[in-house]
Coordinates of C-alpha atoms and ligand atoms in Angstrom, one line a residue:
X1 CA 3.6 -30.8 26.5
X2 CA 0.5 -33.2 26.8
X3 CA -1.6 -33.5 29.5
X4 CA -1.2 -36.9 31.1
X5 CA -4.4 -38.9 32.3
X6 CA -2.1 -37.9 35.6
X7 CA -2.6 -34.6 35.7
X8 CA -6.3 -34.4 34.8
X9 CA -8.5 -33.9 37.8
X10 CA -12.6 -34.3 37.1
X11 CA -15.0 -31.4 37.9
X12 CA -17.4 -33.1 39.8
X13 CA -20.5 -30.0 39.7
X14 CA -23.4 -30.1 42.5
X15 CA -24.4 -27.0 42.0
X16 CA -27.9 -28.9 41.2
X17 CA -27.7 -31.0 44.5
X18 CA -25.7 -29.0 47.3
X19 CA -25.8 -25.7 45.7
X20 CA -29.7 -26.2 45.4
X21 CA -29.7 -27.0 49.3
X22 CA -28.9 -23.1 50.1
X23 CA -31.8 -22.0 51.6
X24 CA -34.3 -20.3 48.8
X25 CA -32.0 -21.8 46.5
X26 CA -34.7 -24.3 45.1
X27 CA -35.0 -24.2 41.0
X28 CA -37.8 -25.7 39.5
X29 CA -37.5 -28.8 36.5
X30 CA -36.9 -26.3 33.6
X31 CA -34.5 -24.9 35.1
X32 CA -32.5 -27.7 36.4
X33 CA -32.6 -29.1 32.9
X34 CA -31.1 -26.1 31.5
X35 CA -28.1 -26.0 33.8
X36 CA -27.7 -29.6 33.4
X37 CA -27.5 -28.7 29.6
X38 CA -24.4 -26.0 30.2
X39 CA -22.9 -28.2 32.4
X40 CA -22.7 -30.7 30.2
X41 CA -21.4 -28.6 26.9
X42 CA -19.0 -26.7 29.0
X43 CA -17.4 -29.8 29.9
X44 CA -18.6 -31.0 33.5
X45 CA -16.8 -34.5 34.1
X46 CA -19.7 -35.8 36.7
X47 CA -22.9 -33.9 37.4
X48 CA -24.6 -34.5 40.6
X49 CA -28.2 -33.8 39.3
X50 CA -30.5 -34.3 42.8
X51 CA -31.1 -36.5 45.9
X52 CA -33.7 -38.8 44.4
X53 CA -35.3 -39.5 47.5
X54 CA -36.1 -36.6 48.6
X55 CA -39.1 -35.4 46.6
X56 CA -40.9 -36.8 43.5
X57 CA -39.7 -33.2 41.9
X58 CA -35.8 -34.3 42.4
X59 CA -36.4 -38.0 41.8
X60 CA -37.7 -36.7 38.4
X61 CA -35.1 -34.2 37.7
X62 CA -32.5 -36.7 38.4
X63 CA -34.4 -39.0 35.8
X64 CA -34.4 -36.5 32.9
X65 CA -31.0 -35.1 33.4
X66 CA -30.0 -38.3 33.2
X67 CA -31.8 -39.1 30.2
X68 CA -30.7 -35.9 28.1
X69 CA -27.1 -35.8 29.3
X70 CA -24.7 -36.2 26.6
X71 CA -21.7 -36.8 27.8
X72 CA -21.2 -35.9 31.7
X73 CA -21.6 -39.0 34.3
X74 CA -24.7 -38.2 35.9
X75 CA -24.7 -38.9 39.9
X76 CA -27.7 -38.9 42.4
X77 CA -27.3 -38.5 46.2
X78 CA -28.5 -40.9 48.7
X79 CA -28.2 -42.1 52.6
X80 CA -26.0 -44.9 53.5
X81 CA -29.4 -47.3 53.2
X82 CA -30.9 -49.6 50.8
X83 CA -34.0 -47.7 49.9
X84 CA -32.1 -44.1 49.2
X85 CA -29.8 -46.1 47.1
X86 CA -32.2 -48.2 45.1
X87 CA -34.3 -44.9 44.5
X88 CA -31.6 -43.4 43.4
X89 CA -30.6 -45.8 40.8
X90 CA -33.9 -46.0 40.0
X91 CA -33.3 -42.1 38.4
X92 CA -29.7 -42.4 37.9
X93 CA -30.2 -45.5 35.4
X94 CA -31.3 -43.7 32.3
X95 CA -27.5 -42.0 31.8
X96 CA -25.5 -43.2 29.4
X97 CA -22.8 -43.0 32.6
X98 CA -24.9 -43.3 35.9
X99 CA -23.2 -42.9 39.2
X100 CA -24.2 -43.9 42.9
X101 CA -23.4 -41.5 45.2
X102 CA -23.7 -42.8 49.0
X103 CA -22.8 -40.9 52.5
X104 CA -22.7 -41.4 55.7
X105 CA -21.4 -39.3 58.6
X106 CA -18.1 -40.3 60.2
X107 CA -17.2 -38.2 63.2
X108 CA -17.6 -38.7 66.3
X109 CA -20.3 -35.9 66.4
X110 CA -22.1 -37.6 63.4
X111 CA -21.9 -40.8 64.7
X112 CA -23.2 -40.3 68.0
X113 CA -26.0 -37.3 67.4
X114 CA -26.9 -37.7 64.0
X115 CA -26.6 -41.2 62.9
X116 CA -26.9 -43.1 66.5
X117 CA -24.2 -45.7 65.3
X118 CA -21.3 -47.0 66.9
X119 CA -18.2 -47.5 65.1
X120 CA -18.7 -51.2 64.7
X121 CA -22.5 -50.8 63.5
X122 CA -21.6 -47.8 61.0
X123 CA -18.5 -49.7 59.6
X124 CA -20.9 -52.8 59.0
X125 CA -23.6 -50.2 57.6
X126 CA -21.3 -48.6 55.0
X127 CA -19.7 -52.2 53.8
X128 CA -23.8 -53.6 53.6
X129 CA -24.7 -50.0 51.4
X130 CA -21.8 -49.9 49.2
X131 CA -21.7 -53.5 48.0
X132 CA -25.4 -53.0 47.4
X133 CA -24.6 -50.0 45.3
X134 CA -22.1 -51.7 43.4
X135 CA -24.7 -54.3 42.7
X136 CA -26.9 -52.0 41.3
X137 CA -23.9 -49.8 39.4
X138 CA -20.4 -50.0 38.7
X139 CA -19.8 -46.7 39.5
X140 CA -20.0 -46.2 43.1
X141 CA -19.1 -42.8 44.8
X142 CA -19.1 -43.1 48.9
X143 CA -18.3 -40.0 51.2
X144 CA -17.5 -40.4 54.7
X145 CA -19.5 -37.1 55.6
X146 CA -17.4 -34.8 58.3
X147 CA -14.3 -36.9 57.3
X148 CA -12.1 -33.7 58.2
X149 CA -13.4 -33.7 62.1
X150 CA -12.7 -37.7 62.0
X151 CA -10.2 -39.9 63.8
X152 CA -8.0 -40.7 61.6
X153 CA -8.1 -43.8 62.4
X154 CA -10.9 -44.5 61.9
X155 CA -11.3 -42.6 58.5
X156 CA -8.6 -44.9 57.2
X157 CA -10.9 -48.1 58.5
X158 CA -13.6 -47.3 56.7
X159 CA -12.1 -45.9 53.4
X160 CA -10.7 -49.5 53.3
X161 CA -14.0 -50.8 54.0
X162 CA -15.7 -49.2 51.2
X163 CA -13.2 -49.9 48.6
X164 CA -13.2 -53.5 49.6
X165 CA -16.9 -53.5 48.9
X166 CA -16.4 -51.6 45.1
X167 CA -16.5 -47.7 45.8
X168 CA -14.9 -45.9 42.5
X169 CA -14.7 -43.2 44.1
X170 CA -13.9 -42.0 47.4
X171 CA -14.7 -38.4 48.6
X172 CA -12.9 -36.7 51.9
X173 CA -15.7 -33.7 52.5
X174 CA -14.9 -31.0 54.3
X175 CA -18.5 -30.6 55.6
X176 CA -18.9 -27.7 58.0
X177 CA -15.7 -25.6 56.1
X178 CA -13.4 -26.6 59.1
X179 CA -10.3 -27.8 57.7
X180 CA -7.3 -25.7 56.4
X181 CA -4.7 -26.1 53.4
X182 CA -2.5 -28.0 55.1
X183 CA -4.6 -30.5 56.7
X184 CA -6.8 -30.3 54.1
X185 CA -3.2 -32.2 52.1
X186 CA -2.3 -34.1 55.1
X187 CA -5.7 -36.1 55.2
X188 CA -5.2 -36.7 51.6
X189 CA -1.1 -38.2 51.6
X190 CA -2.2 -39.9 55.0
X191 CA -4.8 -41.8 53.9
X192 CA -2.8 -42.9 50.2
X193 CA -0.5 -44.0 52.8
X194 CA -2.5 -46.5 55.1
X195 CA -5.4 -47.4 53.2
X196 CA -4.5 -50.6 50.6
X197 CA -6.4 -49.3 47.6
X198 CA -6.6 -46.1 48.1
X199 CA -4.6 -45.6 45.4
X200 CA -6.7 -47.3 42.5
X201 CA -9.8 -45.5 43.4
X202 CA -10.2 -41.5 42.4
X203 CA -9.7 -39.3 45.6
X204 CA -12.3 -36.2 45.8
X205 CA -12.3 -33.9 48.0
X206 CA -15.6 -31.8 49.0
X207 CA -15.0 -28.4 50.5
X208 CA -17.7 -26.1 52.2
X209 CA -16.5 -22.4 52.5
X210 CA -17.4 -21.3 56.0
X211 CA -13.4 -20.1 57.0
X212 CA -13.2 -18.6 53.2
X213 CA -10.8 -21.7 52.3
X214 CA -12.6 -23.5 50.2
X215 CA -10.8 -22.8 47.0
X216 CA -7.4 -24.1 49.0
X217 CA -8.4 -26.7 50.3
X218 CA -9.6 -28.1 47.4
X219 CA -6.6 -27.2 45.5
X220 CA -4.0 -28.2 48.7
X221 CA -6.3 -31.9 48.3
X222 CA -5.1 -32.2 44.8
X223 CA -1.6 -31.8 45.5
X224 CA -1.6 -34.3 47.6
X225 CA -3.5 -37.0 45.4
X226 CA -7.1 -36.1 45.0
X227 CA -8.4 -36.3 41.4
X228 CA -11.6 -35.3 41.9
X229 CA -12.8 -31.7 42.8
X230 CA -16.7 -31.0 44.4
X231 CA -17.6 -27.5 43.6
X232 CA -20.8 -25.5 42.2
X233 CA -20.9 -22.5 39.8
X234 CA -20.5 -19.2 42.1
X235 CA -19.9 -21.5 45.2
X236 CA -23.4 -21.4 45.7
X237 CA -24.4 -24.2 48.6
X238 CA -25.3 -24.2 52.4
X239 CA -24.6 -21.5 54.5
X240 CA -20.9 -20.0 53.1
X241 CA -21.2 -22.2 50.0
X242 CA -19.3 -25.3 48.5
X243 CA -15.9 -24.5 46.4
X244 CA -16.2 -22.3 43.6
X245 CA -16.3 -24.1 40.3
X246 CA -14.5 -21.0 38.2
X247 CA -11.8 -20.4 41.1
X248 CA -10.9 -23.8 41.0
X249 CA -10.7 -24.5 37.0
X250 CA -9.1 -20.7 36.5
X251 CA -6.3 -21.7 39.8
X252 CA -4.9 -24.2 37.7
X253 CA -4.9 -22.8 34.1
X254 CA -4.0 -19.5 35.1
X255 CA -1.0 -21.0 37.5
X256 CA -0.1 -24.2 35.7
X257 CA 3.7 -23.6 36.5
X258 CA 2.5 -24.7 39.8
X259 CA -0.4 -26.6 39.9
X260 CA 0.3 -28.6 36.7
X261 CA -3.2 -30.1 36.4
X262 CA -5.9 -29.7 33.8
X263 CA -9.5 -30.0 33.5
X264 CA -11.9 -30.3 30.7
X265 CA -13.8 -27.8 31.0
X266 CA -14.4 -24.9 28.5
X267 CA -13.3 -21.7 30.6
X268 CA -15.2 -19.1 28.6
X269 CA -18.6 -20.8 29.3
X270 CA -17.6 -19.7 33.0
X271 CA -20.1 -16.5 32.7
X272 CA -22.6 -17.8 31.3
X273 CA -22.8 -20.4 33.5
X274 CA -22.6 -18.3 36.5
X275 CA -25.3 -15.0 35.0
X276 CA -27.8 -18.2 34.5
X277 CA -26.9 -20.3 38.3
X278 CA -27.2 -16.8 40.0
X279 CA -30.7 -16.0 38.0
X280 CA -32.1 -19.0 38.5
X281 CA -31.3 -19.3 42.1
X282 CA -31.9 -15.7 43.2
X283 CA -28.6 -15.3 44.7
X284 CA -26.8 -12.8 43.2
X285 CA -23.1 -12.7 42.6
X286 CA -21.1 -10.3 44.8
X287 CA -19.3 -7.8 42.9
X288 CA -15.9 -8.9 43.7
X289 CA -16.6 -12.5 43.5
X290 CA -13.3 -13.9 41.9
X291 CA -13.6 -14.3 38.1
X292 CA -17.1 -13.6 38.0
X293 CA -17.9 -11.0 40.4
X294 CA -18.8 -7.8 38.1
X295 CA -15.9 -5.7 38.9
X296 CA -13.5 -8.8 38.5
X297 CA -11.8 -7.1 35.7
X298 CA -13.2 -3.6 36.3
X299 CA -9.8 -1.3 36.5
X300 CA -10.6 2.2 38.6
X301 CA -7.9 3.7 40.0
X302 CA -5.7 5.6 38.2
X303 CA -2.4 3.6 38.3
X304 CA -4.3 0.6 38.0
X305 CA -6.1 2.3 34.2
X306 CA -2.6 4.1 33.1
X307 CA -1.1 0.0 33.6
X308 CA -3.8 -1.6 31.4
X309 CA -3.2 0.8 29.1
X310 CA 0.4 0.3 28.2
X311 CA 0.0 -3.3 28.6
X312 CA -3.0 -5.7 30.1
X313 CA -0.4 -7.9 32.0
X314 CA 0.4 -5.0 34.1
X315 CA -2.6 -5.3 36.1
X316 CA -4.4 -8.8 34.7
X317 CA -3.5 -12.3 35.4
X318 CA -6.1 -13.4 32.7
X319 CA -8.5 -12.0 29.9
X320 CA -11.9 -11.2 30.1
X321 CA -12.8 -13.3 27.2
X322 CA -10.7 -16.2 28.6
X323 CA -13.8 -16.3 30.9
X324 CA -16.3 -15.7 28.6
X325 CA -16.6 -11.5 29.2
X326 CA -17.5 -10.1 26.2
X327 CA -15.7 -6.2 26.0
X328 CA -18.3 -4.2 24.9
X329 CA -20.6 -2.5 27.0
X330 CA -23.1 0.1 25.2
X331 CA -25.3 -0.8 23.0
X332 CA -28.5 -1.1 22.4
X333 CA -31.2 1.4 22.0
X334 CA -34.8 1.4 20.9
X335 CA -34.0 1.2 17.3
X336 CA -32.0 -1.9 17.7
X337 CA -33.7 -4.8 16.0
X338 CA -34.0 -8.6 17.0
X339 CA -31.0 -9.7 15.2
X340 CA -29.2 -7.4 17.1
X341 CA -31.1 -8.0 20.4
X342 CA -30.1 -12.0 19.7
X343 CA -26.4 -11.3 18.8
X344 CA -25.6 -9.3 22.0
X345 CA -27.5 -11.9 24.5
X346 CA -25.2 -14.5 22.7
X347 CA -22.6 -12.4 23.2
X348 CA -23.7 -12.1 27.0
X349 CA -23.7 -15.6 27.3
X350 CA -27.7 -15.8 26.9
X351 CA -28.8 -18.7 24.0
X352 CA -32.4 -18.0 23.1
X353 CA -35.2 -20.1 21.3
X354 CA -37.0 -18.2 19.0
X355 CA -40.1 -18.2 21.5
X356 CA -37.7 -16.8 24.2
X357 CA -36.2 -14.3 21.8
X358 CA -40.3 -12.7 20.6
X359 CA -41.1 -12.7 24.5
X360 CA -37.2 -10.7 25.5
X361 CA -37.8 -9.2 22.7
X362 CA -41.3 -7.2 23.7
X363 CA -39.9 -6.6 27.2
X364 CA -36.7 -5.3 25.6
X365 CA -38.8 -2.2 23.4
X366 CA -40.4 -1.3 26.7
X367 CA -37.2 -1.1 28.3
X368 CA -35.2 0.9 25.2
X369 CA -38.9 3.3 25.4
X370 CA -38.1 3.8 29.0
X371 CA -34.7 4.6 29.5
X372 CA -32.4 6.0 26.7
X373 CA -29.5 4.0 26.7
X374 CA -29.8 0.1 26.9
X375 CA -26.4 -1.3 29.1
X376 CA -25.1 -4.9 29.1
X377 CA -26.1 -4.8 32.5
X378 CA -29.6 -3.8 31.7
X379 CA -30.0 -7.0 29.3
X380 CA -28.8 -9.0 31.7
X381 CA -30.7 -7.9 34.3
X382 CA -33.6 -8.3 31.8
X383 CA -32.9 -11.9 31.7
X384 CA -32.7 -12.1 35.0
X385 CA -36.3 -11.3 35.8
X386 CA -37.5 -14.0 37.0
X387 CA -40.6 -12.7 37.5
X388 CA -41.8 -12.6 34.0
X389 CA -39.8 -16.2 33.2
X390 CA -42.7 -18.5 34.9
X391 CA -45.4 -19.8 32.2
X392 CA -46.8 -21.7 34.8
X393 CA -47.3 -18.5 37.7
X394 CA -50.4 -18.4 39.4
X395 CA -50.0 -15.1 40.2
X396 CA -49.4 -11.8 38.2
X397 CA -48.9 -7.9 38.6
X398 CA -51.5 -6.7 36.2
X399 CA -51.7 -2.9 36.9
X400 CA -50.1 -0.9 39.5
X401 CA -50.3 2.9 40.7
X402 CA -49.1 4.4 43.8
X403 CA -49.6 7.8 45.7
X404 CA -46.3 8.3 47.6
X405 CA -45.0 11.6 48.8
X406 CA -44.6 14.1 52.3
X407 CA -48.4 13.7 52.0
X408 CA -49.9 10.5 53.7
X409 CA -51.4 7.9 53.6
X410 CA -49.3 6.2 50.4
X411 CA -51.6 4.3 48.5
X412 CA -51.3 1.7 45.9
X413 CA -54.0 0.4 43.4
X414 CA -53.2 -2.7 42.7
X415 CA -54.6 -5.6 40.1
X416 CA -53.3 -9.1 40.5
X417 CA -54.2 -12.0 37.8
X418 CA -54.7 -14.9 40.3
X419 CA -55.7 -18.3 38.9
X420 CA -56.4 -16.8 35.5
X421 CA -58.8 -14.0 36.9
X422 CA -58.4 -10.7 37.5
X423 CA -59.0 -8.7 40.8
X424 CA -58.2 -5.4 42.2
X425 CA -57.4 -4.0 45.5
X426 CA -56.5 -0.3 47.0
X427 CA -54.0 -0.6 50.3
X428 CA -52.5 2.3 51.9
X429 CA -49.2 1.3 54.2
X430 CA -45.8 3.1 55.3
X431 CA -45.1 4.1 52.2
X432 CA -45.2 2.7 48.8
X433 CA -43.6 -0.3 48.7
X434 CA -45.7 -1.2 52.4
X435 CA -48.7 -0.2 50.2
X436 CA -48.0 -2.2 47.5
X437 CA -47.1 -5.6 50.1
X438 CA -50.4 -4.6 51.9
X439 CA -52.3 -4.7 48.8
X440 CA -50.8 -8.2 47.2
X441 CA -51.7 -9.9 51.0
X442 CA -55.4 -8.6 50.6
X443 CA -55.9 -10.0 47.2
X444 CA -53.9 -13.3 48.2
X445 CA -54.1 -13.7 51.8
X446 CA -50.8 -16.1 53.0
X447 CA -48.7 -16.9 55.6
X448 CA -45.5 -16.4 54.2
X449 CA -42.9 -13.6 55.8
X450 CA -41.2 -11.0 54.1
X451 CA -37.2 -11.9 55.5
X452 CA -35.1 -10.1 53.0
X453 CA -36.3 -7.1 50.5
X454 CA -33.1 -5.2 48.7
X455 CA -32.8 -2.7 45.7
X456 CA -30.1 -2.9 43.3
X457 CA -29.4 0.2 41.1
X458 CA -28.5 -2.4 38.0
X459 CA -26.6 1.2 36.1
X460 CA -25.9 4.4 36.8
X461 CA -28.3 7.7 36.2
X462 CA -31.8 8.1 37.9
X463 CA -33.2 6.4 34.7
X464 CA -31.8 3.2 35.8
X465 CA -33.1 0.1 36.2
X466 CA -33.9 -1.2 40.3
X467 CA -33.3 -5.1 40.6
X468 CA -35.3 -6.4 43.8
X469 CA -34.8 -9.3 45.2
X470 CA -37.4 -10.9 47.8
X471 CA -37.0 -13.4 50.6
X472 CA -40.1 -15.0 51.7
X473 CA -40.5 -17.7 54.9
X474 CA -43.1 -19.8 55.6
X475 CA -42.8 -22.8 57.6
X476 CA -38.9 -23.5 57.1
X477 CA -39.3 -23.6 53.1
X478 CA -37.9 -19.9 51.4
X479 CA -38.4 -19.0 48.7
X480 CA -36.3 -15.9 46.4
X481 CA -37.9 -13.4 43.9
X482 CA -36.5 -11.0 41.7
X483 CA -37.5 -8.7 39.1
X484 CA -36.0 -5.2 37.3
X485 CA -37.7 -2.4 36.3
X486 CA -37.1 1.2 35.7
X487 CA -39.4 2.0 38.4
X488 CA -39.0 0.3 41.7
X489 CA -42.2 -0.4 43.0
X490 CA -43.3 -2.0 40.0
X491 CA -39.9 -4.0 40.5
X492 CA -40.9 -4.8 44.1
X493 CA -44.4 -6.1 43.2
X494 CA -43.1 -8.6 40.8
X495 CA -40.5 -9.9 43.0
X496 CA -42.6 -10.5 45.9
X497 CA -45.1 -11.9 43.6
X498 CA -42.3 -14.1 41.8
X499 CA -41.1 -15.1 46.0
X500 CA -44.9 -15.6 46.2
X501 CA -45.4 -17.9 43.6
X502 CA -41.9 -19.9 44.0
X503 CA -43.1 -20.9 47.6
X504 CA -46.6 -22.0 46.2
X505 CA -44.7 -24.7 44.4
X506 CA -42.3 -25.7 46.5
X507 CA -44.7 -26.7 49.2
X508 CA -44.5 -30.3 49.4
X509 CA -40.9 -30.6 49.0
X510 CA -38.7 -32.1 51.8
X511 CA -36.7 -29.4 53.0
X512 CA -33.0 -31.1 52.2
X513 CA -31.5 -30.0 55.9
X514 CA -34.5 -32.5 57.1
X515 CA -32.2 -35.2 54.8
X516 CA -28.5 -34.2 55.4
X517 CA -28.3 -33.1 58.8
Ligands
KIV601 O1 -20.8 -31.6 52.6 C1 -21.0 -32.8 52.6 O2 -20.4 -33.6 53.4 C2 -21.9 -33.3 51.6 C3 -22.0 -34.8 51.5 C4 -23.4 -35.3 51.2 C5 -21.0 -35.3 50.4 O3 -22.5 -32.6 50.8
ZN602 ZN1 -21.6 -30.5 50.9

């Protein structure tokens, strides 16, 4: 059977835009550039690539998405208001397929605390915006923000209204996670039947996760008519997330006896994509996150092992390596050379330049000198570290040694390459890691709170590696660091220092919350 134009719906991706907006979430150019690139090979339909206005930072990483984007439409975020829009075109315009994607919020609890419109002056608003979008591009996405807590009513009015003045697209977000499968349908088939267009314009639907239903509404919208599906890589967005993209694409190819719709997008990219999302955003994937948590096709119990055994099906609803999941899982040791180091991070999911490759490579002897066996997991968590990935750091863990032990005070001597020069420091604290903090706030005195510090044991055995990932406040903006290492301490210096240094830049950016709502 071929797949009908019908039956396709388009992956619409803002991991880049709402998935950036988690708090500490905030990726720097590079590294939106690179996700832009696997979203784009993998098959994206529409990336949403920034909020333009919002800082010069997105307004340029809008720009050069857009500019090195291949074959995704390429979509920037803006207020229902002429300057949001025209700065947004003004990035948007270098794609070969630029998009306009315009909001406003419709209920009554937008409309009155967040927006301070009536329902006359908002329906006025969103017909002046859109038309002005449309004169700027003819692809024109508008989102009636909170649409799921809106009188229907009213929902229908101004759907009409912005398809009269030339939205493409219209999108029905669930904003605060509120709505449930069934509603989620209803909005959809209620609005195809009362709004004259409606059905010559692509339906999205935007789902946040904050009742766990993300994934079914999203899929319970397209049922009913929506042909357009908002979602990030490993759900990552605001508070409980957006939908997850992988749920979403592996829903309908895994049960396309029900859900007969298709995508474009190339499934066993899906761990790749999520290993570089949750290392570039510091948020780690839970280990029973749906298709890619770790243990997603981990089999324990013995039933569950004696099943796979006799026959995969027993047990698995889909491959490993229709996701991307290489089998192997030993490997590498200290003898293993670069080819070798190169084959298994493609095989990981990890494409390396050669430059990339000489540095991994270095870190990688130290690792295989440290600990005997070399895991998948420890390769990954290598490439993880972001603490050694930042040319452009100001600060660096040069040296480190600690006194710890029943014997107080612990102690840590501790050199720090700040601004290119290096200086030294010796802190005691309440215990190591304390010392260590101490010691990094006397050589770079800041502001900036400590709100989250956890340890990972990335293996098994006590030669394993300790991930640690940092949360650091300071005046609303937050900031995540994380860094591996054999020996923890030395893994908690980095990451604060890599928390550290993620805050310096991010300064002057607009937090987005201070943009939303
Ligand atoms: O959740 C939401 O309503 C949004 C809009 C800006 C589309 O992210
Ligand atoms: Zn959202």
């Amino acid at each position: 059977m071929t797949n009908s134009k019908q039956d396709q719906v388009l992956i619409f991706d803002t991991t880049l835009r709402d998935g950036e907006q988690s708090p500490g979430a905030t990726m720097t150019l590079e590294e939106k550039l690179e996700i832009a690139e696997l979203l784009d090979q993998m098959g994206v339909d529409i990336i949403e690539a920034g909020f333009p206005i919002a800082s010069e930072g997105d307004f340029e990483a809008v720009s050069k998405i857009a500019a090195q984007a291949k074959n995704a439409v390429i979509c920037g975020l803006s207020r229902a208001n002429f300057m949001d829009i025209d700065r947004c075109w003004e990035a948007v315009k270098h794609a070969a397929r630029p998009r306009i994607h315009t909001f406003i919020g419709t209920s009554p609890l937008h409309r009155e605390y967040q927006v301070r419109m009536d329902m006359e002056e908002m329906a006025e608003q969103i017909e002046k915006t859109v038309a002005h979008a449309r004169n700027l591009c003819d692809n024109v996405q508008w989102s009636a923000m909170d649409a799921t807590r809106t009188e229907e009513d009213y929902l229908a009015r101004v759907c009409e209204i912005a398809i009269k003045a030339g939205a493409t697209t219209i999108n029905i977000p669930d904003t605060v996670g509120y709505t449930a499968p069934r509603e989620s349908a209803d909005i959809i088939k209620m609005l195809l039947e009362r709004v004259p267009g409606m059905d010559e314009v692509t339906i999205a639907t935007h789902c946040h996760n904050d009742l766990g239903m993300a994934t079914a509404n999203s899929l319970a919208a397209v049922e009913a008519g929506a042909r357009q599906i908002e979602c990030t890589i490993n759900g990552l967005g605001e508070r409980a997330g957006n939908t997850a993209l992988e749920e979403v694409v592996m829903a309908m190819r895994v049960r396309n006896d029900i859900m007969p719709y298709h995508t474009g997008i190339d499934a066993t990219r899906l761990m790749q994509a999520s290993r570089m999302v949750a290392t570039v955003s510091g948020f780690p994937v839970q280990f029973n996150k749906a298709i890619v948590g770790k243990n997603a096709f981990a089999h324990e119990s013995g039933i569950h092992q004696d099943g796979m055994l006799k026959h995969a099906g027993t047990f698995e609803i889909m491959r490993p390596e229709d996701v991307g999941l290489s089998e192997t899982s030993l490997v590498m040791g200290k003898h293993s050379g670069r080819a070798a180091l190169r084959a298994k991070l493609n095989d990981l999911g990890f494409e390396l330049g050669d430059n990339q490759l000489k540095d991994v490579f270095v870190r990688f002897k130290d690792l295989a000198d440290r600990k005997k066996e070399v895991f998948d997991e420890d390769l990954i968590a290598l490439m993880q570290d972001s603490s050694t990935s930042a040319v452009h750091d100001r600060i660096r863990v040069k040296s480190l040694r600690v006194v710890c032990g029943t014997e107080g005070p612990q102690t840590a001597d501790l050199t720090l390459s700040i601004d290119g020069q290096d200086m030294s420091v010796q802190e005691t604290g309440d215990g190591p890691v304390d010392a260590t903090f101490n010691a990094v706030q006397s050589l770079f005195p800041h502001e900036a709170k400590l709100a989250l510090y956890q340890v990972h044991a990335v293996t098994e055995g006590t030669d394993a590696q300790a991930t640690v990932s940092v949360r650091m406040e300071e005046n609303g903006k937050i900031a995540m660091g994380q860094s591996a290492d054999t020996d923890t301490v030395v893994a908690s210096a980095k990451a604060y220092v890599n928390a550290l240094n993620k805050l310096l830049v991010r300064r002057e950016k607009t937090a987005p919350q201070e943009l939303v709502g």
